Amino acid sequence: MGNIRMSESELLIGFEEALEKDYIFVCYQPKINHTTGRMIGAEALMRWKDPENGMQYPSDFIPVLEKNTLIPKADLHVFEDVCKFQRKCLDENIPAVPISFNMSRYDIFHSDYVGKIEKIRQQYQIPVKLLHIEITESSAIGGSELVSKVLNHLHVLGYVVEMDDFGSGYSSLNVLKDLDVDVIKLDMRFLSGGIGGRGGMIISSVIQMSKWLDTPVIAEGVETAEQADFMKSIGCTYIQGYLYSKPLPEQEFIEKLRQIQHEPVSKAINLIESMDAGRFWNPQSLETLIFNHYVGGAAIFTYQDGKLTILRVNQKYQTELGMNLCEKEILKADPWDGFDEHNKAVYEKTIKKAIQSHDEESCETWRTVCSKICGEDRICIRTDLRLIGRAGEEYIFYAMVRNITSEKKRYAELAESERRFRFASEQVNIYAWEYEFSSRIMHPCFRCMRDLNVPPVVENYPEPLFDSGLFPMDYYDSYHEMLRKIETGEVDSIEAVIPLSVARIPFHVRYTLERDENGKPLKAYGSAAMVVDTPEHSENQEK
Ligand code: C2E
Ligand code: CA
Ligand code: CA
């Protein structure tokens, strides 16, 4: 049977009978957490299947019902169906999820509409948390005082209120600021330009703003995996759309409820301790004032699955980074840009430590920053991190930053010159040799031979070196005593300062013992390093 679109008068004449005979009924469309694949709820959508004309579409019949003040009656019918359905789930052990139903702006103006739904809910004894209410953004424009009142009333009763069709109106941002909604539904179909262009930018900023407002977002009308992945990439994991499921008749929806696991919607970000999200993001609040003026460079960012998103930076943050980057450039770029693998690992490790410790954790990392004005530079930032909130696997951090590039460079220069100095002195001053006990043979290093005239093989060590004058005679006894200690294995290493050569230049002479596999002393490695800058060791011949 094909569907024939009914005229306005046909709809009006058929309305009462359609309600009575359940030609008007409800389909359910799941809302899914794209990250976990679990169901977070469903939306009840009105359907009208006429026995003669077939399926009628909401976009056709709802405006007719609205125009003729029949919509409150139709919506109460839907609401009762939803309550009956939830009752069935509870009674028959079908896993229940919160189901949202649509409230038309005409319902808001209908006298005591909230009282009426409350009566139905109580009649079926449905826990209020299993029923959400969707109101459209446009209904909030205009008679906003009345809308606020109804919203308050619903909140007092415990209903979760979702703002439907966000992004379709002209004053979306103001509406969000003024109305206290619990969930935002962002309709992908309202976004011109697709996710690649302007549409993507708008969505990103809505998601970002929703985080500031502590309000979860559900993306509606998601048809492709590309759209879903994009939403996930900007931090929105809740989706509703044909990609997962079309609106389903009751029986099929029950199958879905049994197949798919469920989970509750988590708040966007739960700020830790006494930090109040509203005040924190309010440009006039004390918190903002402090953030902007009384701390050093600071940023707020989120971390999830290795991804960083900067939510907010203050003026001093921009100064610390240097390079004349403006806030927009900073927020737009991937914060990991400019980190090499090592520095990224250091930073991530610190993030994880801060998650574990709930305390301030610090790190120093190098990164490359680019700006249009200054080109490219490599800078070192000291970051003190503190976890200030979390929502599921998403963590929010407060970061204090300080640019320590010049300190680091100065330190590096010092270290480098020290390293060079030591290397040079080693080259000049260290002499080494090997002395085998059983044969009493000593093998000197090349420099011993070159600078000190030691022959390549010295037999009957150490006597020839006393004879040659390299070892001073007045150290004859103490030197033999030192060798005895090492040869007998009494010590494993020994050292003394000995003036060498006729010039009596003081050297640190050191022996290290090598034993055989039975522990018997085998040979010793000797070394002599010139004593640098220690006058108390230098012996003066004239003295
Ligand atoms: P809505 O509240 O924005 O509902 C979502 C609409 O998007 C539904 O259309 C749904 O079938 C459709 N949709 C969901 N996923 C996709 C998708 O991936 N692609 C596309 N192209 N569409 C998708 P439906 O059921 O035709 O309802 C249209 C509108 O009629 C609703 O928009 C709502 O404003 C109104 N409506 C539906 N049921 C009720 C009701 O019980 N009471 C009232 N007052 N209005 C209702
Ligand atoms: Ca809706
Ligand atoms: Ca919608």
Coordinates of C-alpha atoms and ligand atoms in Angstrom, one line a residue:
M1 CA 0.0 0.0 0.0
G2 CA 1.4 3.4 -1.0
N3 CA 1.2 6.4 1.4
I4 CA -1.2 9.1 0.5
R5 CA -0.7 12.4 2.2
M6 CA -3.9 13.4 4.0
S7 CA -5.3 16.9 3.7
E8 CA -5.7 19.2 6.7
S9 CA -9.4 18.5 7.0
E10 CA -8.9 14.7 6.6
L11 CA -6.4 14.9 9.5
L12 CA -8.7 16.9 11.7
I13 CA -11.7 14.7 11.0
G14 CA -9.6 11.5 11.6
F15 CA -7.8 12.7 14.7
E16 CA -10.0 11.5 17.5
E17 CA -10.5 8.1 15.9
A18 CA -6.7 7.8 15.3
L19 CA -6.0 8.4 19.0
E20 CA -8.7 5.9 20.0
K21 CA -7.6 3.2 17.7
D22 CA -3.9 3.7 18.1
Y23 CA -3.4 4.8 14.5
I24 CA -1.3 7.4 16.3
F25 CA 1.5 5.5 18.1
V26 CA 5.1 5.8 19.1
C27 CA 8.4 4.8 17.6
Y28 CA 11.7 4.9 19.6
Q29 CA 15.0 6.0 18.4
P30 CA 18.1 5.0 20.4
K31 CA 20.7 7.5 21.7
I32 CA 24.1 5.9 21.7
N33 CA 27.5 6.6 23.2
H34 CA 29.6 6.3 20.1
T35 CA 32.8 5.6 22.2
T36 CA 31.4 2.6 24.2
G37 CA 28.6 1.5 21.8
R38 CA 26.2 1.6 24.7
M39 CA 22.7 3.0 24.8
I40 CA 22.1 6.1 26.9
G41 CA 18.4 6.6 26.2
A42 CA 15.9 7.0 23.4
E43 CA 13.5 9.5 21.9
A44 CA 9.8 8.9 21.5
L45 CA 8.6 10.0 18.1
M46 CA 5.0 10.2 17.1
R47 CA 3.7 8.2 14.1
W48 CA 0.4 8.2 12.4
K49 CA -0.5 5.3 10.2
D50 CA -3.9 5.6 8.7
P51 CA -5.5 2.3 7.6
E52 CA -6.5 3.8 4.2
N53 CA -3.8 6.4 3.5
G54 CA -0.8 4.8 5.1
M55 CA 2.0 6.5 6.9
Q56 CA 1.6 10.2 7.6
Y57 CA 4.7 12.2 8.5
P58 CA 5.2 14.4 11.6
S59 CA 6.5 17.2 9.4
D60 CA 3.1 17.2 7.7
F61 CA 0.6 16.5 10.5
I62 CA 2.2 18.1 13.5
P63 CA 1.9 21.6 12.2
V64 CA -1.7 20.9 11.5
L65 CA -2.3 19.7 15.0
E66 CA -0.5 22.7 16.4
K67 CA -2.5 25.1 14.3
N68 CA -5.7 23.6 15.6
T69 CA -4.7 23.4 19.3
L70 CA -4.8 19.6 19.2
I71 CA -1.2 19.1 19.8
P72 CA -1.4 19.0 23.7
K73 CA -3.9 16.2 23.4
A74 CA -1.7 14.3 20.9
D75 CA 1.4 14.8 23.1
L76 CA -0.3 13.6 26.2
H77 CA -1.4 10.5 24.3
V78 CA 2.3 9.9 23.3
F79 CA 3.4 10.6 26.9
E80 CA 0.9 8.0 28.2
D81 CA 2.1 5.5 25.6
V82 CA 5.7 6.1 26.8
C83 CA 4.6 5.6 30.4
K84 CA 2.8 2.3 29.5
F85 CA 6.0 1.2 27.7
Q86 CA 8.2 2.0 30.6
R87 CA 5.7 0.1 32.9
K88 CA 6.0 -2.9 30.6
C89 CA 9.8 -2.7 30.7
L90 CA 9.8 -2.6 34.5
D91 CA 7.2 -5.3 34.9
E92 CA 8.7 -7.7 32.3
N93 CA 12.4 -7.2 33.2
I94 CA 13.2 -5.5 29.9
P95 CA 16.2 -3.3 30.7
A96 CA 14.8 0.3 30.7
V97 CA 16.5 3.5 29.5
P98 CA 15.4 7.1 30.0
I99 CA 13.0 8.0 27.1
S100 CA 12.5 11.6 26.1
F101 CA 9.3 12.9 24.7
N102 CA 8.7 16.0 22.7
M103 CA 7.0 19.0 24.1
S104 CA 5.7 21.5 21.6
R105 CA 5.8 25.2 22.3
Y106 CA 2.0 25.0 22.3
D107 CA 2.1 22.6 25.2
I108 CA 4.0 25.1 27.2
F109 CA 1.2 27.5 26.8
H110 CA -1.5 24.9 27.5
S111 CA -2.9 25.3 31.0
D112 CA -1.3 23.0 33.6
Y113 CA 0.3 20.7 31.0
V114 CA 3.0 19.8 33.5
G115 CA 0.4 18.9 36.1
K116 CA -1.2 16.6 33.5
I117 CA 1.9 14.7 32.6
E118 CA 2.7 14.4 36.3
K119 CA -0.7 12.8 36.9
I120 CA -0.1 10.2 34.1
R121 CA 3.4 9.4 35.4
Q122 CA 2.1 8.8 38.8
Q123 CA -0.8 6.7 37.5
Y124 CA 1.8 4.3 35.9
Q125 CA 4.3 4.8 38.8
I126 CA 7.2 5.5 36.5
P127 CA 10.4 6.8 38.2
V128 CA 10.9 10.4 37.0
K129 CA 14.5 9.6 35.9
L130 CA 13.1 7.4 33.2
L131 CA 11.3 10.3 31.5
H132 CA 13.1 13.1 29.8
I133 CA 11.5 16.1 28.2
E134 CA 12.6 17.7 24.9
I135 CA 11.7 21.3 24.3
T136 CA 12.7 23.1 21.2
E137 CA 15.0 26.0 21.1
S138 CA 12.5 28.1 19.2
S139 CA 9.9 27.6 21.9
A140 CA 12.3 29.2 24.3
I141 CA 12.4 32.4 22.2
G142 CA 9.8 35.0 22.9
G143 CA 7.8 34.1 26.0
S144 CA 10.9 33.2 27.8
E145 CA 9.5 34.0 31.2
L146 CA 6.8 31.4 30.9
V147 CA 9.3 28.9 29.5
S148 CA 11.6 29.5 32.4
K149 CA 8.7 28.9 34.8
V150 CA 7.7 25.7 33.1
L151 CA 11.3 24.6 33.1
N152 CA 11.7 25.3 36.7
H153 CA 8.6 23.4 37.5
L154 CA 9.9 20.4 35.6
H155 CA 13.2 20.6 37.4
V156 CA 11.5 20.7 40.7
L157 CA 9.6 17.6 39.8
G158 CA 12.9 15.9 38.9
Y159 CA 12.6 15.7 35.1
V160 CA 15.7 16.0 32.9
V161 CA 15.1 18.6 30.3
E162 CA 16.8 18.4 26.9
M163 CA 17.1 21.4 24.5
D164 CA 16.0 20.2 21.1
D165 CA 17.2 21.4 17.8
F166 CA 20.0 23.5 19.1
G167 CA 21.6 25.4 16.4
S168 CA 18.5 26.0 14.4
G169 CA 17.6 29.4 16.0
Y170 CA 19.1 32.8 15.7
S171 CA 20.0 33.3 19.3
S172 CA 21.2 29.9 20.3
L173 CA 23.9 31.2 22.6
N174 CA 21.6 33.5 24.5
V175 CA 19.1 30.8 24.9
L176 CA 21.7 28.6 26.5
K177 CA 22.9 31.3 28.8
D178 CA 19.3 32.1 30.0
L179 CA 17.8 28.6 30.2
D180 CA 18.9 26.0 32.6
V181 CA 18.7 22.9 30.4
D182 CA 20.4 19.6 31.3
V183 CA 21.2 18.3 27.9
I184 CA 21.8 19.9 24.5
K185 CA 20.7 18.2 21.3
L186 CA 22.6 19.6 18.4
D187 CA 21.0 18.8 15.1
M188 CA 23.6 18.0 12.3
R189 CA 21.0 18.7 9.7
F190 CA 20.9 22.4 10.6
L191 CA 24.5 22.8 9.8
S192 CA 25.2 24.3 6.4
G193 CA 28.6 23.8 4.9
G194 CA 29.1 20.3 6.4
I195 CA 31.6 19.4 9.1
G196 CA 34.6 20.4 7.0
G197 CA 33.8 24.1 6.7
R198 CA 31.9 26.7 8.7
G199 CA 29.5 24.0 10.1
G200 CA 32.4 22.2 11.7
M201 CA 33.6 25.4 13.4
I202 CA 30.2 26.1 14.7
I203 CA 29.8 22.6 16.1
S204 CA 33.2 22.8 17.7
S205 CA 32.5 26.0 19.5
V206 CA 29.1 24.7 20.7
I207 CA 30.8 21.7 22.1
Q208 CA 33.4 23.8 23.8
M209 CA 30.8 26.1 25.2
S210 CA 28.7 23.1 26.4
K211 CA 31.8 22.0 28.4
W212 CA 32.0 25.4 30.0
L213 CA 28.3 25.2 30.9
D214 CA 28.7 21.7 32.2
T215 CA 26.1 20.4 29.9
P216 CA 26.3 17.2 27.8
V217 CA 25.6 17.3 24.1
I218 CA 23.8 14.7 22.0
A219 CA 24.4 15.1 18.2
E220 CA 21.2 14.3 16.3
G221 CA 20.7 13.3 12.7
V222 CA 24.1 11.6 12.5
E223 CA 24.0 9.5 9.3
T224 CA 27.6 8.7 8.5
A225 CA 30.5 7.3 10.4
E226 CA 32.5 10.3 9.3
Q227 CA 30.1 12.6 11.1
A228 CA 30.2 10.5 14.2
D229 CA 34.0 10.4 14.2
F230 CA 34.1 14.1 13.7
M231 CA 31.8 14.6 16.7
K232 CA 33.9 12.3 18.8
S233 CA 37.1 14.0 17.8
I234 CA 35.8 17.3 19.2
G235 CA 34.6 15.8 22.4
C236 CA 31.0 14.8 21.7
T237 CA 30.4 11.1 22.0
Y238 CA 26.6 11.0 22.3
I239 CA 24.8 10.5 19.0
Q240 CA 21.3 9.8 17.7
G241 CA 20.7 9.1 14.0
Y242 CA 20.3 6.7 11.2
L243 CA 23.9 5.6 11.5
Y244 CA 23.0 3.6 14.5
S245 CA 19.2 3.2 14.1
K246 CA 16.1 4.6 12.6
P247 CA 13.1 5.2 15.0
L248 CA 11.9 1.7 15.8
P249 CA 8.4 0.3 16.5
E250 CA 8.0 -0.9 20.1
Q251 CA 8.7 -4.5 19.5
E252 CA 11.9 -3.9 17.6
F253 CA 13.0 -1.4 20.2
I254 CA 12.6 -4.0 22.9
E255 CA 14.9 -6.3 20.9
K256 CA 17.5 -3.4 20.8
L257 CA 17.1 -2.8 24.6
R258 CA 17.9 -6.4 25.2
Q259 CA 20.8 -6.5 22.7
I260 CA 22.7 -3.4 23.6
Q261 CA 24.3 -2.5 26.9
H262 CA 23.2 0.7 28.7
E263 CA 24.9 3.5 30.5
P264 CA 23.9 6.8 32.0
V265 CA 24.7 10.1 30.5
S266 CA 27.6 11.7 32.4
K267 CA 27.9 15.3 33.1
A268 CA 30.2 17.1 30.7
I269 CA 32.8 18.0 33.3
N270 CA 32.5 17.7 37.0
L271 CA 34.7 20.3 38.5
I272 CA 36.5 19.1 41.5
E273 CA 36.1 20.6 45.0
S274 CA 34.5 23.9 45.4
M275 CA 35.1 25.2 41.9
D276 CA 31.8 26.4 40.5
A277 CA 31.6 25.9 36.7
G278 CA 29.2 28.7 36.1
R279 CA 31.3 31.3 37.9
F280 CA 34.5 29.8 36.5
W281 CA 33.5 30.6 32.9
N282 CA 31.6 33.7 33.6
P283 CA 33.6 36.6 32.2
Q284 CA 32.5 38.9 35.1
S285 CA 33.2 36.5 37.9
L286 CA 35.9 36.7 40.5
E287 CA 37.4 33.4 39.3
T288 CA 37.8 34.8 35.8
L289 CA 39.4 38.0 37.2
I290 CA 41.9 35.9 39.2
F291 CA 42.5 33.7 36.2
N292 CA 43.2 36.7 34.0
H293 CA 45.1 39.0 36.3
Y294 CA 46.5 37.4 39.4
V295 CA 48.2 34.3 38.3
G296 CA 51.0 33.8 35.8
G297 CA 50.6 32.1 32.5
A298 CA 47.6 29.7 32.9
A299 CA 45.6 27.4 30.7
I300 CA 42.6 25.1 31.2
F301 CA 42.7 22.0 29.0
T302 CA 41.1 18.6 28.8
Y303 CA 42.8 15.2 28.3
Q304 CA 41.2 12.1 26.9
D305 CA 42.8 9.1 25.2
G306 CA 46.0 10.9 24.5
K307 CA 44.2 13.9 23.1
L308 CA 44.6 17.4 24.5
T309 CA 42.1 20.2 24.0
I310 CA 42.8 23.7 25.2
L311 CA 39.6 25.3 26.5
R312 CA 41.0 28.5 27.8
V313 CA 44.2 30.5 28.2
N314 CA 44.8 33.8 29.9
Q315 CA 46.7 36.8 28.6
K316 CA 49.9 35.9 30.5
Y317 CA 49.9 32.4 28.9
Q318 CA 50.2 34.1 25.5
T319 CA 53.1 36.2 26.8
E320 CA 54.8 33.1 28.3
L321 CA 54.6 31.2 25.0
G322 CA 56.0 34.3 23.4
M323 CA 56.0 34.4 19.6
N324 CA 53.0 36.8 19.5
L325 CA 50.4 34.0 19.3
C326 CA 46.9 35.2 19.8
E327 CA 44.3 33.2 21.8
K328 CA 42.5 32.1 18.7
E329 CA 45.7 30.6 17.2
I330 CA 46.5 28.8 20.5
L331 CA 43.0 27.3 20.8
K332 CA 42.8 26.3 17.2
A333 CA 46.1 24.4 17.0
D334 CA 46.5 20.8 18.2
P335 CA 48.4 21.3 21.5
W336 CA 50.7 18.3 20.6
D337 CA 51.9 20.1 17.5
G338 CA 55.5 21.1 18.1
F339 CA 56.2 18.3 20.7
D340 CA 58.6 15.6 19.6
E341 CA 58.0 12.1 20.8
H342 CA 60.3 12.4 23.9
N343 CA 58.8 15.6 25.1
K344 CA 55.3 14.4 24.5
A345 CA 56.0 11.3 26.6
V346 CA 57.3 13.4 29.4
Y347 CA 54.2 15.6 29.4
E348 CA 51.8 12.7 29.2
K349 CA 53.6 11.0 32.1
T350 CA 53.1 14.1 34.1
I351 CA 49.4 14.2 33.2
K352 CA 49.0 10.7 34.3
K353 CA 50.8 11.4 37.6
A354 CA 48.5 14.3 38.3
I355 CA 45.5 12.1 37.7
Q356 CA 46.9 9.6 40.1
S357 CA 48.1 12.0 42.8
H358 CA 45.3 14.6 42.7
D359 CA 48.2 16.9 43.5
E360 CA 50.3 19.4 41.6
E361 CA 52.8 17.7 39.3
S362 CA 55.5 19.5 37.2
C363 CA 57.5 18.9 34.1
E364 CA 59.8 20.8 31.7
T365 CA 59.3 20.2 28.1
W366 CA 60.6 21.6 24.9
R367 CA 58.4 22.4 21.9
T368 CA 58.6 24.2 18.7
V369 CA 56.2 27.1 18.3
C370 CA 55.3 28.8 15.1
S371 CA 53.6 32.1 14.5
K372 CA 52.9 34.1 11.5
I373 CA 54.8 37.1 13.0
C374 CA 57.8 35.5 14.5
G375 CA 58.4 32.4 12.5
E376 CA 59.6 29.3 14.3
D377 CA 61.4 28.9 17.6
R378 CA 62.2 26.2 20.1
I379 CA 61.1 26.9 23.7
C380 CA 61.2 25.2 27.0
I381 CA 58.1 25.4 29.2
R382 CA 57.9 24.5 32.8
T383 CA 54.3 23.3 33.6
D384 CA 52.7 22.8 36.9
L385 CA 49.6 20.7 36.4
R386 CA 46.6 20.1 38.6
L387 CA 43.6 18.0 37.9
I388 CA 40.4 20.0 38.5
G389 CA 37.7 17.9 37.1
R390 CA 36.7 14.8 35.2
A391 CA 33.9 13.3 33.2
G392 CA 34.2 9.6 32.5
E393 CA 37.6 9.2 30.8
E394 CA 37.9 12.9 30.1
Y395 CA 40.1 14.9 32.5
I396 CA 40.2 18.6 32.9
F397 CA 43.5 20.3 34.0
Y398 CA 44.6 23.6 35.3
A399 CA 48.1 24.3 34.0
M400 CA 50.5 27.1 35.2
V401 CA 53.2 27.7 32.7
R402 CA 56.5 29.5 32.7
N403 CA 58.9 30.0 29.8
I404 CA 62.3 28.8 31.0
T405 CA 64.0 28.8 27.6
S406 CA 66.7 31.3 28.5
E407 CA 67.5 29.7 31.9
K408 CA 67.7 26.4 30.1
K409 CA 70.0 27.8 27.4
R410 CA 72.3 29.4 30.0
Y411 CA 72.5 26.1 31.9
A412 CA 73.1 24.1 28.8
E413 CA 76.0 26.5 27.9
L414 CA 77.5 26.0 31.3
A415 CA 77.2 22.3 31.2
E416 CA 78.7 22.3 27.7
S417 CA 81.7 24.3 28.7
E418 CA 82.2 22.2 31.8
R419 CA 82.0 19.1 29.7
R420 CA 84.5 20.4 27.3
F421 CA 86.9 21.5 30.0
R422 CA 86.7 18.1 31.7
F423 CA 87.2 16.3 28.4
A424 CA 90.2 18.5 27.6
S425 CA 91.8 17.9 31.0
E426 CA 91.3 14.2 30.7
Q427 CA 93.0 14.3 27.4
V428 CA 96.0 16.1 28.9
N429 CA 96.4 14.7 32.3
I430 CA 95.3 11.1 32.6
Y431 CA 97.9 8.4 32.3
A432 CA 97.1 4.8 32.6
W433 CA 98.9 1.4 32.9
E434 CA 98.5 -2.2 33.7
Y435 CA 100.6 -4.1 36.2
E436 CA 100.7 -7.9 36.3
F437 CA 101.7 -9.2 39.7
S438 CA 103.1 -12.6 38.8
S439 CA 105.5 -11.4 36.1
R440 CA 106.0 -7.9 37.7
I441 CA 105.6 -6.5 34.2
M442 CA 103.9 -3.1 33.6
H443 CA 102.4 -2.0 30.3
P444 CA 102.0 1.8 30.0
C445 CA 99.5 3.7 27.9
F446 CA 100.6 5.7 24.8
R447 CA 100.7 9.0 26.7
C448 CA 103.0 7.5 29.4
M449 CA 105.4 6.6 26.7
R450 CA 105.1 9.9 24.9
D451 CA 105.0 12.4 27.8
L452 CA 106.9 10.6 30.5
N453 CA 109.4 8.5 28.5
V454 CA 108.2 5.2 29.9
P455 CA 109.3 2.3 27.8
P456 CA 106.5 0.1 26.2
V457 CA 107.3 -2.8 28.7
V458 CA 108.6 -2.2 32.2
E459 CA 110.0 -5.3 33.8
N460 CA 110.6 -5.6 37.5
Y461 CA 108.1 -2.9 38.1
P462 CA 108.3 -0.4 39.8
E463 CA 112.1 -0.3 40.3
P464 CA 113.1 1.1 36.8
L465 CA 110.8 4.1 37.3
F466 CA 112.4 5.1 40.6
D467 CA 115.8 4.7 38.8
S468 CA 114.7 7.0 36.0
G469 CA 113.5 9.7 38.5
L470 CA 109.9 9.5 37.4
F471 CA 108.9 8.3 40.8
P472 CA 110.6 10.3 43.6
M473 CA 112.9 8.3 45.9
D474 CA 111.4 9.9 49.1
Y475 CA 108.1 8.1 48.2
Y476 CA 109.9 4.7 47.7
D477 CA 108.6 3.1 50.9
S478 CA 105.1 4.5 50.8
Y479 CA 104.8 3.5 47.1
H480 CA 105.8 -0.1 47.9
E481 CA 103.4 -0.2 50.8
M482 CA 100.6 0.9 48.5
L483 CA 101.5 -1.8 45.9
R484 CA 101.8 -4.4 48.7
K485 CA 98.2 -3.7 49.8
I486 CA 96.8 -4.1 46.3
E487 CA 99.0 -7.1 45.4
T488 CA 98.0 -9.0 48.5
G489 CA 94.3 -8.1 47.9
E490 CA 94.1 -6.4 51.2
V491 CA 92.3 -3.6 49.4
D492 CA 90.5 -3.5 46.0
S493 CA 91.6 0.0 45.2
I494 CA 93.9 2.5 46.7
E495 CA 95.0 6.0 45.9
A496 CA 97.6 8.6 46.9
V497 CA 98.9 11.9 45.7
I498 CA 102.4 11.5 44.5
P499 CA 104.7 14.2 43.0
L500 CA 106.0 12.8 39.7
S501 CA 109.1 13.5 37.6
V502 CA 111.9 15.8 38.5
A503 CA 109.4 18.7 38.3
R504 CA 107.5 17.0 41.2
I505 CA 104.1 17.6 39.7
P506 CA 101.4 16.3 42.0
F507 CA 99.3 13.5 40.6
H508 CA 96.4 11.5 41.9
V509 CA 97.7 7.9 41.5
R510 CA 95.2 5.2 41.8
Y511 CA 95.3 1.4 41.6
T512 CA 92.3 -0.8 41.0
L513 CA 92.7 -4.6 41.6
E514 CA 91.6 -7.3 39.2
R515 CA 91.2 -10.8 40.7
D516 CA 91.0 -14.1 38.9
E517 CA 87.9 -16.4 39.0
N518 CA 89.0 -17.7 42.4
G519 CA 89.4 -14.3 43.8
K520 CA 93.2 -14.4 43.8
P521 CA 94.8 -11.0 43.0
L522 CA 95.9 -11.0 39.3
K523 CA 96.8 -7.5 38.2
A524 CA 96.2 -3.9 38.9
Y525 CA 95.1 -1.0 36.7
G526 CA 97.0 2.1 37.5
S527 CA 96.1 5.7 36.6
A528 CA 97.6 9.1 37.3
A529 CA 95.7 12.3 36.9
M530 CA 97.2 15.7 37.5
V531 CA 95.9 17.4 40.6
V532 CA 94.2 20.5 39.3
D533 CA 93.9 23.7 41.4
T534 CA 94.5 22.2 44.8
P535 CA 97.5 24.1 46.2
E536 CA 97.6 22.0 49.4
H537 CA 98.7 19.0 47.3
S538 CA 101.4 20.8 45.4
E539 CA 104.8 20.3 46.8
N540 CA 107.3 23.0 46.2
Q541 CA 110.8 21.8 45.7
E542 CA 112.3 25.1 47.0
K543 CA 110.5 24.5 50.3
Ligands
C2E1 P1 12.8 16.1 16.2 O1 12.3 16.2 17.6 O2 14.0 16.9 15.9 O3 13.0 14.6 16.0 C1 14.1 14.0 15.3 C2 13.7 13.8 13.9 O4 14.8 13.5 13.1 C3 12.8 12.6 13.7 O5 11.9 12.9 12.6 C4 13.7 11.5 13.3 O6 13.1 10.5 12.7 C5 14.7 12.2 12.5 N1 15.9 11.6 12.4 C6 16.6 10.9 13.3 N2 17.8 10.5 12.8 C7 17.9 11.0 11.6 C8 18.9 10.9 10.6 O7 20.0 10.3 10.8 N3 18.7 11.5 9.4 C9 17.6 12.2 9.2 N4 17.4 12.8 8.0 N5 16.6 12.3 10.1 C10 16.8 11.7 11.3 P2 10.4 12.7 12.7 O8 10.1 11.5 13.5 O9 9.9 12.8 11.3 O10 9.9 13.9 13.5 C11 10.0 15.2 13.0 C12 9.7 16.2 14.0 O11 8.3 16.2 14.4 C13 10.5 16.1 15.3 O12 11.7 16.6 15.2 C14 9.6 16.8 16.3 O13 9.8 18.2 16.2 C15 8.2 16.5 15.8 N6 7.7 15.4 16.6 C16 7.9 14.1 16.4 N7 7.2 13.4 17.4 C17 6.6 14.4 18.2 C18 5.7 14.3 19.3 O14 5.4 13.2 19.9 N8 5.3 15.5 19.8 C19 5.6 16.7 19.3 N9 5.2 17.8 19.8 N10 6.4 16.8 18.2 C20 6.9 15.6 17.6
CA2 CA 13.0 15.9 19.6
CA3 CA 15.7 17.6 17.1

